PDB file of C-alpha atoms in Angstrom:
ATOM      1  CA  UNK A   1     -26.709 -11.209  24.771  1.00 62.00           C
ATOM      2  CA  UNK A   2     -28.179  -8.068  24.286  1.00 63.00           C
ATOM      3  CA  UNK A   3     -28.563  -5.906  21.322  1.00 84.00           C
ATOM      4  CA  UNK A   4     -25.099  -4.730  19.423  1.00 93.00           C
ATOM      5  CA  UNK A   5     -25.486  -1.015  19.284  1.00 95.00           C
ATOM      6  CA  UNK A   6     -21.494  -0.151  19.649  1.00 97.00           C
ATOM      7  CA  UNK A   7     -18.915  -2.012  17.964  1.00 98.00           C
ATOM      8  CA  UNK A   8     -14.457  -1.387  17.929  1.00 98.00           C
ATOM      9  CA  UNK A   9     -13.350  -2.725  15.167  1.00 98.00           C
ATOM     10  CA  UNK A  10      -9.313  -3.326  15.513  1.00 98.00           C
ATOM     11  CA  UNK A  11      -7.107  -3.594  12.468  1.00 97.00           C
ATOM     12  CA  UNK A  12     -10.036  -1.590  10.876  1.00 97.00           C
ATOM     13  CA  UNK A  13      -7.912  -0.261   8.350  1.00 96.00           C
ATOM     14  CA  UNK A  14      -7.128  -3.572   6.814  1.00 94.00           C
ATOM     15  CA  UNK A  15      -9.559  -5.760   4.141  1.00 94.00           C
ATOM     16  CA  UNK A  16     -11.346  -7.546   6.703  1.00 96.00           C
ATOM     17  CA  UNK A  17     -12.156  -4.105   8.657  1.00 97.00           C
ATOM     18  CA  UNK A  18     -12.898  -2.608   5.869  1.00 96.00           C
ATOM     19  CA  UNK A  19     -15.697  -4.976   4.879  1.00 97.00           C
ATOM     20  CA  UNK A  20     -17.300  -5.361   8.413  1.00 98.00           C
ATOM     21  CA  UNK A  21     -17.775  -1.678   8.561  1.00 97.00           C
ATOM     22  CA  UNK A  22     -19.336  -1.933   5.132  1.00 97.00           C
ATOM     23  CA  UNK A  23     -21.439  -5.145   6.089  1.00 97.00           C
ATOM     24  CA  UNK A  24     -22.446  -4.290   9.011  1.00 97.00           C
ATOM     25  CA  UNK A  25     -23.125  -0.318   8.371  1.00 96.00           C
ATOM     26  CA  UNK A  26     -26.866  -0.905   8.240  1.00 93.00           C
ATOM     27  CA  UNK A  27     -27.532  -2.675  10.987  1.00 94.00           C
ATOM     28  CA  UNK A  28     -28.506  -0.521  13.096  1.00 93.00           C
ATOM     29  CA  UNK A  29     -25.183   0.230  15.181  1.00 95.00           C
ATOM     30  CA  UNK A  30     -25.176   3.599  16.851  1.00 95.00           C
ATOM     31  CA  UNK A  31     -21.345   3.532  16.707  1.00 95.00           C
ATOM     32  CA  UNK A  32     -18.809   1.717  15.108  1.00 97.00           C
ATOM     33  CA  UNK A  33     -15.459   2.724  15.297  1.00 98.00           C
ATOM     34  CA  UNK A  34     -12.428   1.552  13.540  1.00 98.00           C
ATOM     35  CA  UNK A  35      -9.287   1.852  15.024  1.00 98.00           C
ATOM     36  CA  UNK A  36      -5.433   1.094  13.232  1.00 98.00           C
ATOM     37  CA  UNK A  37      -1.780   2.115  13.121  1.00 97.00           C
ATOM     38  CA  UNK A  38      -2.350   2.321   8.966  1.00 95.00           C
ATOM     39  CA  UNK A  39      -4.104   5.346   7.445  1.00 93.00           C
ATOM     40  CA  UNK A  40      -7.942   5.060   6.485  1.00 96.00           C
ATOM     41  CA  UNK A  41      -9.163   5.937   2.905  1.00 94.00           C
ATOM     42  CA  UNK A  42     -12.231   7.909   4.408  1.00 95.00           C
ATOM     43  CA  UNK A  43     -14.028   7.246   0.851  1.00 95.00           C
ATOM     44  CA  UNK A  44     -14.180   3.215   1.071  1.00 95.00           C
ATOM     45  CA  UNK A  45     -16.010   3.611   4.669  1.00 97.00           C
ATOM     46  CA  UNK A  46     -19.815   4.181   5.555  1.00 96.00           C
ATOM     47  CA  UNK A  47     -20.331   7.679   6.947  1.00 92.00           C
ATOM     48  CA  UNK A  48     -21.140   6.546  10.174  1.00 89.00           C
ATOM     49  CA  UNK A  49     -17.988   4.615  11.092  1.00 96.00           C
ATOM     50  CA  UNK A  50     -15.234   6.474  13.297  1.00 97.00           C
ATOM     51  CA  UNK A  51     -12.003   6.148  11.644  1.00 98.00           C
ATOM     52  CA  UNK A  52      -9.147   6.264  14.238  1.00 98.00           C
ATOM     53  CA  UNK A  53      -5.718   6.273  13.745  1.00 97.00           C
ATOM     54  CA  UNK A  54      -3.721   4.330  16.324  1.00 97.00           C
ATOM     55  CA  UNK A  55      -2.258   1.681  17.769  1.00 98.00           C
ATOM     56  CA  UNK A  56      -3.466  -1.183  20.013  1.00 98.00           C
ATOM     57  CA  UNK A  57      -0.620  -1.204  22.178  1.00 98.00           C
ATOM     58  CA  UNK A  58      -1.163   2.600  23.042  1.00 98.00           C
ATOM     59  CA  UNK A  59      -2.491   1.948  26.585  1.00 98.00           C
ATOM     60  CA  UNK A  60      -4.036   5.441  27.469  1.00 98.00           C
ATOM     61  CA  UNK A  61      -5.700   6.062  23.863  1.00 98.00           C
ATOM     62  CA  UNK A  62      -7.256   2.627  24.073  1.00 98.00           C
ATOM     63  CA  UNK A  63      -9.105   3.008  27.534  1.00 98.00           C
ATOM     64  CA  UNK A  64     -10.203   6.775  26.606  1.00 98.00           C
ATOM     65  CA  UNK A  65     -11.860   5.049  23.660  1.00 97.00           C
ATOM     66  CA  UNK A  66     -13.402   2.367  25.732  1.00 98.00           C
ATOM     67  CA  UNK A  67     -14.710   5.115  28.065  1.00 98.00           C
ATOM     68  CA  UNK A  68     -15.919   6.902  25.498  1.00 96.00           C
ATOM     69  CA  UNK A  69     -18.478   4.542  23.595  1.00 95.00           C
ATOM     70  CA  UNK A  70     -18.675   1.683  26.469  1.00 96.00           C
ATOM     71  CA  UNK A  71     -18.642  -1.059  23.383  1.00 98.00           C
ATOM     72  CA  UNK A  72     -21.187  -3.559  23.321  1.00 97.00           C
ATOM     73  CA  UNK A  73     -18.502  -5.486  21.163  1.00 98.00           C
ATOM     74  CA  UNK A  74     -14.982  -5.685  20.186  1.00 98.00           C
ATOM     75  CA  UNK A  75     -13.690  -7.326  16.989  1.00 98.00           C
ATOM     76  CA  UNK A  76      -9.908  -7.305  17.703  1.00 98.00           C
ATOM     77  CA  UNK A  77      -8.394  -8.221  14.173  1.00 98.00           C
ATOM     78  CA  UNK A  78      -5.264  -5.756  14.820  1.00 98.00           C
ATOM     79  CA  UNK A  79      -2.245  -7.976  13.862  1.00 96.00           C
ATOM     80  CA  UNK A  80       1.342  -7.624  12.471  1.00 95.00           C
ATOM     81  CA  UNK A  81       1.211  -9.657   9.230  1.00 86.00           C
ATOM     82  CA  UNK A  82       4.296 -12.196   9.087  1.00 86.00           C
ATOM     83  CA  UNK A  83       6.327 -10.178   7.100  1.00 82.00           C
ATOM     84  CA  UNK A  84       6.863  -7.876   9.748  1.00 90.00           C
ATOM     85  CA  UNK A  85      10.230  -8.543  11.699  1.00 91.00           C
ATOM     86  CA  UNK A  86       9.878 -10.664  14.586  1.00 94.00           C
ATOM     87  CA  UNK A  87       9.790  -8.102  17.492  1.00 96.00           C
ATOM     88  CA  UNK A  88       7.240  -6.408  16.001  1.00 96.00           C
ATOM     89  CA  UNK A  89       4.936  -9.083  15.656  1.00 96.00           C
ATOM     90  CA  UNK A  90       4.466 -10.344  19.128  1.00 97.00           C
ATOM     91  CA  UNK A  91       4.290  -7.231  20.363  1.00 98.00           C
ATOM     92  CA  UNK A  92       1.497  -6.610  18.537  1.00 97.00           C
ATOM     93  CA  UNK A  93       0.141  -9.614  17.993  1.00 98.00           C
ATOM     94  CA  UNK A  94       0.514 -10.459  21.563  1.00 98.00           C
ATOM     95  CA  UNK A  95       0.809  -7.928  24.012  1.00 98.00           C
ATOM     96  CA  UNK A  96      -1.547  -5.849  21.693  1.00 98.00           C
ATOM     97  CA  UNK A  97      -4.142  -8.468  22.344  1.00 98.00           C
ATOM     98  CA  UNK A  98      -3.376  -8.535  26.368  1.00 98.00           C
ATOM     99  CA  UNK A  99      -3.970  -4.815  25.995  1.00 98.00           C
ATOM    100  CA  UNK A 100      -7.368  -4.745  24.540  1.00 98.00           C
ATOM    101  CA  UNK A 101      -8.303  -7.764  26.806  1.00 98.00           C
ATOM    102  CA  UNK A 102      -7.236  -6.022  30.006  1.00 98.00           C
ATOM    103  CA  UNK A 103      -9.312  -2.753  28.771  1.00 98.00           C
ATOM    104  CA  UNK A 104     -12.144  -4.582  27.757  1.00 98.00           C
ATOM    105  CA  UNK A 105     -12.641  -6.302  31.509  1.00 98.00           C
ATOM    106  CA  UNK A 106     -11.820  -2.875  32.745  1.00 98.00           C
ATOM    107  CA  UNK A 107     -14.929  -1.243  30.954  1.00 98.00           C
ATOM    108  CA  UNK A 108     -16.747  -4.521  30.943  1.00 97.00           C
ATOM    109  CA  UNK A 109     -17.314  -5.076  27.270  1.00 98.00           C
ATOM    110  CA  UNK A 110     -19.382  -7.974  27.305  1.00 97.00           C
ATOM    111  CA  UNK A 111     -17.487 -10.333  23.840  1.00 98.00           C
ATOM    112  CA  UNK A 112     -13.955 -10.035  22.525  1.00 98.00           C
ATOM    113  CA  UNK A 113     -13.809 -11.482  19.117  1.00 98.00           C
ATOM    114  CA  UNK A 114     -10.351 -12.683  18.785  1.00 98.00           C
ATOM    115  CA  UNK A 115      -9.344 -13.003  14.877  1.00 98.00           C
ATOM    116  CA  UNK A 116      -6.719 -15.941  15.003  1.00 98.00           C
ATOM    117  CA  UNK A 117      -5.383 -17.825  11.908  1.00 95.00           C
ATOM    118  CA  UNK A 118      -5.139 -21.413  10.633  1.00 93.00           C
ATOM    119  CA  UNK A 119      -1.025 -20.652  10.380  1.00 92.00           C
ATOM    120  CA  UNK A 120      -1.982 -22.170  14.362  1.00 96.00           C
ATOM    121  CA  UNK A 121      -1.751 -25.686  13.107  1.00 95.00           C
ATOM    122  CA  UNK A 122       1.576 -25.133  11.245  1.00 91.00           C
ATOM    123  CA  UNK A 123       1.665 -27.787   8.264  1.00 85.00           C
ATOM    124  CA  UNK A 124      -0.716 -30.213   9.180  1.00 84.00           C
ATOM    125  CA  UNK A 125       0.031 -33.685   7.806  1.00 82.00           C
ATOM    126  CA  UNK A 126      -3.427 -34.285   7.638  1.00 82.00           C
ATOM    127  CA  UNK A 127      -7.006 -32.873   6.526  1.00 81.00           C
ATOM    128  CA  UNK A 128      -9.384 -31.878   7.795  1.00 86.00           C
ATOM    129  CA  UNK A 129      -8.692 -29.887  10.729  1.00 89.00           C
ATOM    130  CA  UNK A 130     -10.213 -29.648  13.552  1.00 93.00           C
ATOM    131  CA  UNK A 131     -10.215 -26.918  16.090  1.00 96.00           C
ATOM    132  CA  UNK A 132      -9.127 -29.272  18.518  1.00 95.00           C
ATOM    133  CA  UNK A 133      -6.024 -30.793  16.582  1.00 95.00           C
ATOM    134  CA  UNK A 134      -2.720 -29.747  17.805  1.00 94.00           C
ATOM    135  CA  UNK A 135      -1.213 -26.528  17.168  1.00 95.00           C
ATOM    136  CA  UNK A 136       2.653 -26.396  15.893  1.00 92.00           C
ATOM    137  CA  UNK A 137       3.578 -22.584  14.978  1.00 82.00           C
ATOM    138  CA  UNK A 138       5.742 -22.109  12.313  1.00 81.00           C
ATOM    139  CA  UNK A 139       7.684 -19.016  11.853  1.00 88.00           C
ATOM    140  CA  UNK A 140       6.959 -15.750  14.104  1.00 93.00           C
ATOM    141  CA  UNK A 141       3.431 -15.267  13.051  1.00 94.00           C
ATOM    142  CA  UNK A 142       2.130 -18.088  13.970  1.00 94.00           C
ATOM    143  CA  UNK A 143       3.831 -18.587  17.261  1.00 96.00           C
ATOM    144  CA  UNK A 144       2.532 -15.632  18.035  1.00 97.00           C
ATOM    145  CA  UNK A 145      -1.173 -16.317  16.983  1.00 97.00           C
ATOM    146  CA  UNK A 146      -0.850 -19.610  19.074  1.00 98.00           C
ATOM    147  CA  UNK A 147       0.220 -16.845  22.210  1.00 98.00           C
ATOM    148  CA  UNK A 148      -2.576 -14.502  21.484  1.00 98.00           C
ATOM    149  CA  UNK A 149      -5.314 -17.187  21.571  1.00 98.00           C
ATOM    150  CA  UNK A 150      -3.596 -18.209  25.165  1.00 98.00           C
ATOM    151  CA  UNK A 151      -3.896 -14.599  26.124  1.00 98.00           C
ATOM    152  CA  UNK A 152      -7.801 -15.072  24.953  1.00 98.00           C
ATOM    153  CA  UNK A 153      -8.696 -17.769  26.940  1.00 98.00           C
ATOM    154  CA  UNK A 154      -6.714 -16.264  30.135  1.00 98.00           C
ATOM    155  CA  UNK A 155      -9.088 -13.839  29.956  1.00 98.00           C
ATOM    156  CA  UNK A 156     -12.348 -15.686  29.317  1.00 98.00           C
ATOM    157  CA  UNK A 157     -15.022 -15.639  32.224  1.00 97.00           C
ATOM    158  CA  UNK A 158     -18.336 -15.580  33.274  1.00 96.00           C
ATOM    159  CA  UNK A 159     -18.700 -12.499  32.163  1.00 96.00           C
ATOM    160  CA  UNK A 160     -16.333 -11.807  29.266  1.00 98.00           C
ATOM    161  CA  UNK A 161     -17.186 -13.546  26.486  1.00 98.00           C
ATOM    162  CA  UNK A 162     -13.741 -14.461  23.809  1.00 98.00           C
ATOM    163  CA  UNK A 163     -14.942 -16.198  21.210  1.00 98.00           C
ATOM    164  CA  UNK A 164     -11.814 -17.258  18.620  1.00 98.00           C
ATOM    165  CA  UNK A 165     -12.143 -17.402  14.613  1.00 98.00           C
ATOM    166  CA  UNK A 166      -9.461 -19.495  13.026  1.00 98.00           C
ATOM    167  CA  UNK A 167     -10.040 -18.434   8.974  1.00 96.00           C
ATOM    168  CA  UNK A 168      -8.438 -19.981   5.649  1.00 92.00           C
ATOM    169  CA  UNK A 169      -7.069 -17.835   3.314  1.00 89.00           C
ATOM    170  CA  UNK A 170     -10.562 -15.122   2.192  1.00 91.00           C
ATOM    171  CA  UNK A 171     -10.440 -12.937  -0.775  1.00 90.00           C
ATOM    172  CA  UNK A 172     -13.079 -10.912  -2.343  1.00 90.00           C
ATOM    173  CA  UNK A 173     -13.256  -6.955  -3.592  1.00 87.00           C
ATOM    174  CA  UNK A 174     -12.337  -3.945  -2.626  1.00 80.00           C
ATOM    175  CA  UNK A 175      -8.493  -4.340  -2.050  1.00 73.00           C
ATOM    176  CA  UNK A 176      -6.160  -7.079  -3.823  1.00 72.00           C
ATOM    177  CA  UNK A 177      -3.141  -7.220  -1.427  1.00 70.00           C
ATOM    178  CA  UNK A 178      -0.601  -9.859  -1.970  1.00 72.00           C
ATOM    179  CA  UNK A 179      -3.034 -11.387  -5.127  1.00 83.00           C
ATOM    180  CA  UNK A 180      -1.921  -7.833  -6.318  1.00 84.00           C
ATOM    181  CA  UNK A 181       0.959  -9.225  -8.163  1.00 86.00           C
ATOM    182  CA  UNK A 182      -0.874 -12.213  -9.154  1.00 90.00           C
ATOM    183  CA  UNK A 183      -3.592 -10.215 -11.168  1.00 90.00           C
ATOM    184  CA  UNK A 184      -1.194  -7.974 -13.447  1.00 92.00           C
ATOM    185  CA  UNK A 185       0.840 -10.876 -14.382  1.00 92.00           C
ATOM    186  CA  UNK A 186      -2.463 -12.111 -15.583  1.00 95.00           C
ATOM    187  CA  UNK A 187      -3.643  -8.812 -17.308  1.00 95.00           C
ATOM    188  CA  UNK A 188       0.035  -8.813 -18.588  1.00 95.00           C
ATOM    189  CA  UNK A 189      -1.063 -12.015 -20.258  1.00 96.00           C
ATOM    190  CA  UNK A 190       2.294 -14.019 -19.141  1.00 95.00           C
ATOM    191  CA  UNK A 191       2.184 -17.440 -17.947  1.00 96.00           C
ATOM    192  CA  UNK A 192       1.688 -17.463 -14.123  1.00 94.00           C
ATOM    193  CA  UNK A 193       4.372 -20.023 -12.309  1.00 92.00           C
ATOM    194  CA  UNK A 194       3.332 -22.248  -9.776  1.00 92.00           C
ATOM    195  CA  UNK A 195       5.647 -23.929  -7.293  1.00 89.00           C
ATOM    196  CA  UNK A 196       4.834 -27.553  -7.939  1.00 93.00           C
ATOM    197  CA  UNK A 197       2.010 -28.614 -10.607  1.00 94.00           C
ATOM    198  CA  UNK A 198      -0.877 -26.909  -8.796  1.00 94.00           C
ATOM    199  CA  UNK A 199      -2.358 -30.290  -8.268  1.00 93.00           C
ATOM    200  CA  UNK A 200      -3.032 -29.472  -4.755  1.00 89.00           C
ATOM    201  CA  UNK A 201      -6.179 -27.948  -3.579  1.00 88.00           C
ATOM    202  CA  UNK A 202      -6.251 -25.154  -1.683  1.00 87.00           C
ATOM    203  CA  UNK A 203      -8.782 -23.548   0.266  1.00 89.00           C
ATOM    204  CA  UNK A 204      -9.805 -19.853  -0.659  1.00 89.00           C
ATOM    205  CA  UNK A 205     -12.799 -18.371   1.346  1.00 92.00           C
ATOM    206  CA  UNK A 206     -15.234 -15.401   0.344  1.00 94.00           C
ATOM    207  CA  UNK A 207     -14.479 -12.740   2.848  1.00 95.00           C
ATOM    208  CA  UNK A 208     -17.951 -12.070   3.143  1.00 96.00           C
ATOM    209  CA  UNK A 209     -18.352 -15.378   4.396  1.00 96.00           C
ATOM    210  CA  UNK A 210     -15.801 -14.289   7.322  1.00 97.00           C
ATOM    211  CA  UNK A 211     -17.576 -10.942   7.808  1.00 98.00           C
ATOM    212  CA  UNK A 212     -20.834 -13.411   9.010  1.00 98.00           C
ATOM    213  CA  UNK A 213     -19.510 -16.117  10.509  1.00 98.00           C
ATOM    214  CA  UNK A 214     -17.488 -13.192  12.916  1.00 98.00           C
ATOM    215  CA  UNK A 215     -21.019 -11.792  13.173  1.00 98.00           C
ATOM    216  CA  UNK A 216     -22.617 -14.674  14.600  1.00 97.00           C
ATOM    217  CA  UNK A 217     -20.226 -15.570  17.318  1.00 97.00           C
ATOM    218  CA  UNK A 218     -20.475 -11.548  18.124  1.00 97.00           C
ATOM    219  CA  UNK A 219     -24.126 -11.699  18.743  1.00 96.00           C
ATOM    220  CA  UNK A 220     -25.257 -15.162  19.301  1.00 96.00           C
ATOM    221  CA  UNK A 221     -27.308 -15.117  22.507  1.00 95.00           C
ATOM    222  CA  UNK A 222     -25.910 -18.451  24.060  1.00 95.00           C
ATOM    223  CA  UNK A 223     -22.471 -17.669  25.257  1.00 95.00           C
ATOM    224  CA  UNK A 224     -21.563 -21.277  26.090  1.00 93.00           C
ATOM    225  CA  UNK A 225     -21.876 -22.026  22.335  1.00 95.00           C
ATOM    226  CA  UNK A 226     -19.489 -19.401  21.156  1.00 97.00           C
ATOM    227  CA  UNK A 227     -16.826 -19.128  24.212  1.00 98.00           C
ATOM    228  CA  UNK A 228     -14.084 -21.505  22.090  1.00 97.00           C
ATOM    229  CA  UNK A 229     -12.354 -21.650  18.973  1.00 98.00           C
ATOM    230  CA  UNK A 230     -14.034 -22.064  15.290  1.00 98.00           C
ATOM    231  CA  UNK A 231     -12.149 -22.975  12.288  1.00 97.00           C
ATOM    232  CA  UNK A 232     -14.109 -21.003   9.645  1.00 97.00           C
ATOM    233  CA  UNK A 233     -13.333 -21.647   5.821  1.00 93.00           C
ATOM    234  CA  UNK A 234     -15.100 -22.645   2.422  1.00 90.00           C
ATOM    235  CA  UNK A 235     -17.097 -25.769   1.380  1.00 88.00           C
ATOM    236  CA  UNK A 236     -16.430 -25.919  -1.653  1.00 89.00           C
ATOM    237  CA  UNK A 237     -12.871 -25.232  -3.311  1.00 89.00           C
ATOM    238  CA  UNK A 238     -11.132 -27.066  -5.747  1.00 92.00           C
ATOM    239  CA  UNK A 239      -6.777 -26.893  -6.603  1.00 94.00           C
ATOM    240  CA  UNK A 240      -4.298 -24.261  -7.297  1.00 94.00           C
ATOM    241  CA  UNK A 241      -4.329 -24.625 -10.899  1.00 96.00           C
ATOM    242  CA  UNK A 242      -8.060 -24.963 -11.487  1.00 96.00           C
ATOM    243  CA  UNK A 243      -7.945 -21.724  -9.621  1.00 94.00           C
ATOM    244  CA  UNK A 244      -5.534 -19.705 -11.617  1.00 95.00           C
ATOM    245  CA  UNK A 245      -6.704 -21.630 -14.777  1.00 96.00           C
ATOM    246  CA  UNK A 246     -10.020 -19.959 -14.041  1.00 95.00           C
ATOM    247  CA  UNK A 247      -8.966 -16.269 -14.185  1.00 94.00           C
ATOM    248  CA  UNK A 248      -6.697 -16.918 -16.413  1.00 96.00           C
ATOM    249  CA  UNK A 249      -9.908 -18.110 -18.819  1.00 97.00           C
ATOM    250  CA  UNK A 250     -11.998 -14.795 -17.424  1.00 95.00           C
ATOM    251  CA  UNK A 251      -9.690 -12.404 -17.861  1.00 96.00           C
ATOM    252  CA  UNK A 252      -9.230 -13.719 -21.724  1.00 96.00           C
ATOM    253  CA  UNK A 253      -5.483 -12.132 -21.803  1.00 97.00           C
ATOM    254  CA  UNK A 254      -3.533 -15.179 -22.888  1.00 96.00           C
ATOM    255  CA  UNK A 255      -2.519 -15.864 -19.264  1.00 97.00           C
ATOM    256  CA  UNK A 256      -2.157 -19.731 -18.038  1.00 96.00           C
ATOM    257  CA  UNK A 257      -0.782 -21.757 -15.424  1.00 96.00           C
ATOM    258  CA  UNK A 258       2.672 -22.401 -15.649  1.00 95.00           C
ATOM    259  CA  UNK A 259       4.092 -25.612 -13.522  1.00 94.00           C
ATOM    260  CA  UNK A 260       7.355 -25.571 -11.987  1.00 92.00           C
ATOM    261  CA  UNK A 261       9.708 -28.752 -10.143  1.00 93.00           C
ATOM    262  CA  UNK A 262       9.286 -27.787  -6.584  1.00 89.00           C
ATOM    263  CA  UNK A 263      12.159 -29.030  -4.866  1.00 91.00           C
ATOM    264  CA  UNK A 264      14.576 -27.397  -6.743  1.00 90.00           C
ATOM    265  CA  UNK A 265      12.440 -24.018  -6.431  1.00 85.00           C
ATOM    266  CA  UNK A 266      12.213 -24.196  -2.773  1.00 84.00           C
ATOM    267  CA  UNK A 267      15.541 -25.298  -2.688  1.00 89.00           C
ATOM    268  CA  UNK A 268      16.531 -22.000  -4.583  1.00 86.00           C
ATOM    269  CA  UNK A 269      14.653 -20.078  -2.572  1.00 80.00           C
ATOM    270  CA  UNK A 270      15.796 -20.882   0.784  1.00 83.00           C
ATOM    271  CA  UNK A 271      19.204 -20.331  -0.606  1.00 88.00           C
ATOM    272  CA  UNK A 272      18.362 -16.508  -1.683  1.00 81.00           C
ATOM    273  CA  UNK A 273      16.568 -16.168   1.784  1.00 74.00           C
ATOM    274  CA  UNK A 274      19.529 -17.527   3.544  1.00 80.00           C
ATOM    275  CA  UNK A 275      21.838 -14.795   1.779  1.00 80.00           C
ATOM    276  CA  UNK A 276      19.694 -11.881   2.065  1.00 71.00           C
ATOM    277  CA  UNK A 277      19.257 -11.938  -1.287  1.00 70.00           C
ATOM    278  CA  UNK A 278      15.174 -12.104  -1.408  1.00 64.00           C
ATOM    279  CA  UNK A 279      13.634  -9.429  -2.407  1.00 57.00           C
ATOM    280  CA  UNK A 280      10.866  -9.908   0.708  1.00 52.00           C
ATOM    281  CA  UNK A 281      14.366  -9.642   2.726  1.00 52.00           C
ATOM    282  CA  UNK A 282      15.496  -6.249   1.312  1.00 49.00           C
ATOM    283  CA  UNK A 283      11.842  -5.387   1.552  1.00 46.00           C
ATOM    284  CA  UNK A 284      11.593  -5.980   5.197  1.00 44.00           C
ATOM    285  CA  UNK A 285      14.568  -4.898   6.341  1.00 46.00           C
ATOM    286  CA  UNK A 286      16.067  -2.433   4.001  1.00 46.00           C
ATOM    287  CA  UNK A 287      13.933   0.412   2.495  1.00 42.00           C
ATOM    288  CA  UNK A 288      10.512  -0.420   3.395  1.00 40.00           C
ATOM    289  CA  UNK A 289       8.640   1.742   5.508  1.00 40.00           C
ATOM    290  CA  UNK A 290       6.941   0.325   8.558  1.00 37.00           C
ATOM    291  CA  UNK A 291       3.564   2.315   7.449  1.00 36.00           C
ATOM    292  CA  UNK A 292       3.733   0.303   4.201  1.00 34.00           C
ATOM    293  CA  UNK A 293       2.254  -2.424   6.460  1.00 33.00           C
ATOM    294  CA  UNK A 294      -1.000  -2.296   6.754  1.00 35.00           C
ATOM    295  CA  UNK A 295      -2.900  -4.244  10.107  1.00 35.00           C
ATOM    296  CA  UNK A 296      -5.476  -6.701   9.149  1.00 36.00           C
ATOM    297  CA  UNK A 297      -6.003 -10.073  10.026  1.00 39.00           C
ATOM    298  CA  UNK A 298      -5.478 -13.771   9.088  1.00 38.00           C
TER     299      UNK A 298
END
């Protein structure tokens, strides 16, 4: 493959966006430009990244950008995140992908990244994965993940490249999201429940682990090798409560895990789901602005 020198970045707005633009801001890109339905904090972004404010579905505004900078690559990590209500996330997640996939041919943009999710596989029964285990989706999100990668491989040819990046869970700094809550409990200095003991391990990956790995399948030179799916997650992790033990010990506040019986938790929780009690429910469904989501991936 040739040399990158123009780069979309979809979802751009979100935390992995947001650390590819930084990653990849010296290496020598004549454009890269960032495009998502979420507002862009111009501060947190290299100066030479295009910040564009939009959405992936938007037909007309995608091929005038494609016209525009005739990409050399497209890292399409635009998703709705699966708190989003259901319409709304295969349309996105979905026909926002067929979108970008149909403009891409159209302009000829040589490689698609397609940023899937491990939520493919569902709850596996067993570990490890691989990328060619089944895929179950469970719940909206990943249903619609499992459709999107479809989508990519509908579209794969000779000469359109789609590689797809399955990641684990990937944290790292810059923006705390969902581990938001997680991190003033522990500067709060309250014990931090866990549903079950925390006995099981759980995979966390370094985002800037991500950031490459979606950098080699963008530029590798032998398409063969990168034209199918990659499960992409840590070596080395150990469990849930060796994990929150850990910043609880850091941070020195007085935090520490707190174990819970899971069955009756889950069993509690379904309950408040079922009668619209949850708070995620009001959340999604009563006052929450659809802005307040931001597009990233996983």
């Amino acid at each position: 493959m040739a040399e990158i020198k123009r780069i979309l970045i979809t979802g751009g707005a979100g935390f992995l966006g947001l650390h590819c633009a930084n990653t990849w801001a010296d290496r020598g890109l004549e454009t890269m430009t960032l495009l998502d339905i979420a507002g862009f904090d111009e501060t947190e972004y290299p100066k030479n990244a295009k910040l564009i404010k939009g959405d992936v579905r938007d037909v007309a505004l995608m091929d005038k950008l494609f016209a525009e900078d005739r990409y050399d690559l497209v890292v399409h990590a635009a998703a709705a995140l699966p708190l989003w209500p259901k319409k709304e996330i295969f349309s996105t997640n979905v026909d926002g992908t067929r979108v970008t996939l149909e403009i891409a041919r159209k302009h000829k943009v040589p490689r698609v990244v397609f940023i899937s999710s491990t939520a493919v596989y569902g709850v596996p029964k067993r570990h490890p994965l691989y990328e060619s285990d089944p895929m179950v989706g469970v719940g909206a999100y990943g249903e619609s993940k499992i459709r999107g990668e479809a989508v990519c491989r509908e579209f794969r040819s000779p000469d359109l490249c789609v590689p797809i990046i399955r990641p684990k869970t990937f944290i790292g700094p810059e923006r705390l999201g969902v581990f938001q809550i997680l991190y003033d409990w522990v500067e709060s200095g309250v014990r931090i429940p866990m549903i079950g003991w925390g006995n099981n391990p759980y995979q966390l990956m370094d985002v800037a682990d991500l950031v490459e790995a979606i950098w080699l399948v963008g530029t590798h030179p032998d398409t063969a090798k990168v034209n199918q799916e990659f499960n992409v997650g840590a070596m080395e992790y150990t469990t849930v409560r060796q994990d929150v033990g850990a910043l609880c010990e850091y941070a020195k506040t007085g935090s520490k895990p707190l174990g819970t019986p899971a069955m009756p938790i889950k069993t509690a929780l379904m309950i408040f789901e079922a009668l619209k009690l949850s708070p995620l429910y009001k959340w999604i469904y009563g006052t929450a602005d659809k802005e307040s989501f931001v597009s990233t991936e996983k």
